[in-house]
Amino acid sequence: SLLFVLAIIDYDNMDVPDSINFLSLLFALMYAFTAETSLETSFITAGVLILLIYAVESLTPNHTKIMGEGDIIVFATIAALVGTLHDTFFVFIIACFLMLPISFDIKKGKVVIKRGQVIPFVPFLFVSFIIVFIIKHFDMPLYQWIKEIYSIS
């Protein structure tokens, strides 16, 4: 429920308060400690993905920020909750695909990329986390198919 609160706050203010953000991260790490996934896996997953985000940012022209600091902490929270690298990666990919229609502007039949527009990312991370959580925990055929493709145990 703290992720939902963070999504609403980010949508309204384009800012994520650190107090709620770190509290949700603390609860997620406590959950990871008691869940079937290990705390080590959650830390490794969060660390790998945060390093990947910073690597992509360093390769962009003028070192453009693709995610804010609050978004990265929310992403680490989600990584601790889902527990595995591939599930966290799916959360990120789904969030990016959900954001695509908002990133483009259709004028007179032409698709134009909106430049300079800042889009809150936490709501998309939250919705994609819910999607992955439902698919994973209800053991839907889509999740089984993805596990078979990538030979994930």
Short mmCIF file of C-alpha atoms in Angstrom, two decimals:
data_model
loop_
_atom_site.label_atom_id
_atom_site.label_comp_id
_atom_site.label_asym_id
_atom_site.label_seq_id
_atom_site.Cartn_x
_atom_site.Cartn_y
_atom_site.Cartn_z
CA SER A 1 0.00 0.00 0.00
CA LEU A 2 2.98 2.32 0.48
CA LEU A 3 3.87 1.82 -3.19
CA PHE A 4 0.35 2.95 -4.11
CA VAL A 5 0.76 6.05 -1.92
CA LEU A 6 4.12 6.78 -3.57
CA ALA A 7 2.55 6.38 -7.02
CA ILE A 8 -0.19 8.89 -6.19
CA ILE A 9 2.25 11.37 -4.68
CA ASP A 10 4.61 11.07 -7.66
CA TYR A 11 1.73 11.56 -10.08
CA ASP A 12 0.54 14.71 -8.26
CA ASN A 13 3.84 16.33 -7.26
CA MET A 14 6.50 14.74 -9.49
CA ASP A 15 8.37 14.13 -6.25
CA VAL A 16 8.66 11.14 -3.93
CA PRO A 17 9.17 11.89 -0.21
CA ASP A 18 12.22 10.11 1.15
CA SER A 19 10.54 9.27 4.46
CA ILE A 20 7.83 7.14 2.83
CA ASN A 21 10.24 5.85 0.20
CA PHE A 22 12.79 4.52 2.67
CA LEU A 23 10.03 3.18 4.93
CA SER A 24 8.63 1.16 2.01
CA LEU A 25 12.16 -0.07 1.21
CA LEU A 26 12.61 -1.14 4.83
CA PHE A 27 9.31 -3.07 4.79
CA ALA A 28 10.22 -4.67 1.46
CA LEU A 29 13.57 -5.82 2.83
CA MET A 30 11.84 -7.23 5.91
CA TYR A 31 9.47 -9.10 3.59
CA ALA A 32 12.40 -10.39 1.55
CA PHE A 33 14.00 -11.64 4.74
CA THR A 34 10.92 -13.74 5.58
CA ALA A 35 9.81 -14.73 2.06
CA GLU A 36 10.98 -17.62 -0.08
CA THR A 37 13.51 -15.36 -1.78
CA SER A 38 16.67 -14.54 0.08
CA LEU A 39 17.69 -11.11 1.24
CA GLU A 40 20.96 -11.52 -0.64
CA THR A 41 19.13 -12.10 -3.92
CA SER A 42 17.02 -8.99 -3.35
CA PHE A 43 20.11 -6.85 -2.67
CA ILE A 44 21.95 -8.25 -5.69
CA THR A 45 18.92 -7.69 -7.92
CA ALA A 46 18.44 -4.12 -6.76
CA GLY A 47 22.16 -3.38 -7.07
CA VAL A 48 22.52 -4.82 -10.56
CA LEU A 49 19.53 -2.91 -11.88
CA ILE A 50 20.56 0.36 -10.25
CA LEU A 51 24.04 0.02 -11.77
CA LEU A 52 22.43 -0.72 -15.14
CA ILE A 53 20.32 2.43 -14.91
CA TYR A 54 23.35 4.55 -14.06
CA ALA A 55 25.31 2.96 -16.91
CA VAL A 56 22.58 3.81 -19.40
CA GLU A 57 22.42 7.37 -18.04
CA SER A 58 26.17 7.78 -18.47
CA LEU A 59 25.91 6.72 -22.12
CA THR A 60 23.18 9.25 -22.98
CA PRO A 61 24.15 12.64 -24.40
CA ASN A 62 24.75 15.21 -21.63
CA HIS A 63 24.22 12.38 -19.09
CA THR A 64 20.46 12.82 -19.21
CA LYS A 65 18.62 11.42 -16.19
CA ILE A 66 16.24 8.65 -17.20
CA MET A 67 15.04 8.03 -13.64
CA GLY A 68 15.07 10.23 -10.57
CA GLU A 69 16.57 9.23 -7.26
CA GLY A 70 13.12 8.52 -5.82
CA ASP A 71 12.28 6.27 -8.75
CA ILE A 72 15.45 4.27 -8.20
CA ILE A 73 14.62 3.67 -4.51
CA VAL A 74 11.09 2.59 -5.50
CA PHE A 75 12.66 0.27 -8.06
CA ALA A 76 14.92 -1.19 -5.35
CA THR A 77 11.81 -1.70 -3.20
CA ILE A 78 10.10 -3.57 -6.02
CA ALA A 79 13.26 -5.63 -6.58
CA ALA A 80 13.19 -6.66 -2.93
CA LEU A 81 9.50 -7.60 -3.19
CA VAL A 82 9.68 -9.69 -6.37
CA GLY A 83 13.03 -11.14 -5.38
CA THR A 84 14.46 -12.33 -8.69
CA LEU A 85 16.35 -10.51 -11.38
CA HIS A 86 14.15 -11.65 -14.26
CA ASP A 87 10.91 -10.67 -12.50
CA THR A 88 12.33 -7.25 -11.66
CA PHE A 89 13.46 -6.88 -15.26
CA PHE A 90 9.91 -7.73 -16.41
CA VAL A 91 8.54 -5.04 -14.08
CA PHE A 92 10.85 -2.48 -15.70
CA ILE A 93 10.05 -3.59 -19.26
CA ILE A 94 6.29 -3.57 -18.64
CA ALA A 95 6.56 -0.10 -17.05
CA CYS A 96 8.41 1.17 -20.12
CA PHE A 97 5.78 -0.28 -22.46
CA LEU A 98 2.98 1.23 -20.36
CA MET A 99 4.68 4.61 -20.62
CA LEU A 100 5.09 4.52 -24.41
CA PRO A 101 1.65 5.89 -25.38
CA ILE A 102 2.16 8.91 -23.10
CA SER A 103 5.63 9.58 -24.52
CA PHE A 104 4.35 10.15 -28.04
CA ASP A 105 2.08 12.77 -29.54
CA ILE A 106 0.01 12.00 -32.65
CA LYS A 107 -0.56 15.05 -34.84
CA LYS A 108 -2.11 14.83 -38.29
CA GLY A 109 -1.30 11.15 -38.60
CA LYS A 110 2.35 11.59 -37.61
CA VAL A 111 3.85 10.25 -34.41
CA VAL A 112 6.06 12.81 -32.70
CA ILE A 113 8.21 12.18 -29.63
CA LYS A 114 7.44 14.66 -26.86
CA ARG A 115 10.76 16.30 -26.03
CA GLY A 116 11.47 17.81 -22.65
CA GLN A 117 8.32 16.47 -21.02
CA VAL A 118 8.84 14.96 -17.59
CA ILE A 119 6.65 11.94 -16.90
CA PRO A 120 6.20 10.47 -13.42
CA PHE A 121 7.57 6.92 -13.50
CA VAL A 122 6.47 5.52 -10.12
CA PRO A 123 2.81 5.03 -11.19
CA PHE A 124 4.00 2.92 -14.13
CA LEU A 125 6.35 0.94 -11.90
CA PHE A 126 3.49 0.32 -9.46
CA VAL A 127 1.05 -0.89 -12.15
CA SER A 128 3.70 -3.13 -13.74
CA PHE A 129 4.59 -4.52 -10.29
CA ILE A 130 0.93 -5.42 -9.75
CA ILE A 131 0.81 -7.10 -13.18
CA VAL A 132 3.94 -9.17 -12.51
CA PHE A 133 2.77 -9.99 -8.99
CA ILE A 134 -0.59 -11.31 -10.26
CA ILE A 135 1.01 -13.29 -13.09
CA LYS A 136 3.69 -14.75 -10.80
CA HIS A 137 1.61 -15.60 -7.74
CA PHE A 138 -1.36 -17.04 -9.57
CA ASP A 139 1.06 -19.13 -11.65
CA MET A 140 -0.53 -18.08 -14.92
CA PRO A 141 0.43 -19.83 -18.18
CA LEU A 142 2.22 -16.68 -19.36
CA TYR A 143 4.64 -16.92 -16.44
CA GLN A 144 5.20 -20.63 -17.08
CA TRP A 145 5.89 -19.89 -20.76
CA ILE A 146 8.43 -17.18 -19.86
CA LYS A 147 10.13 -19.53 -17.38
CA GLU A 148 10.40 -22.21 -20.07
CA ILE A 149 11.86 -19.81 -22.63
CA TYR A 150 14.57 -18.57 -20.29
CA SER A 151 15.02 -21.92 -18.50
CA ILE A 152 14.32 -20.32 -15.15
CA SER A 153 13.74 -22.56 -12.17
#
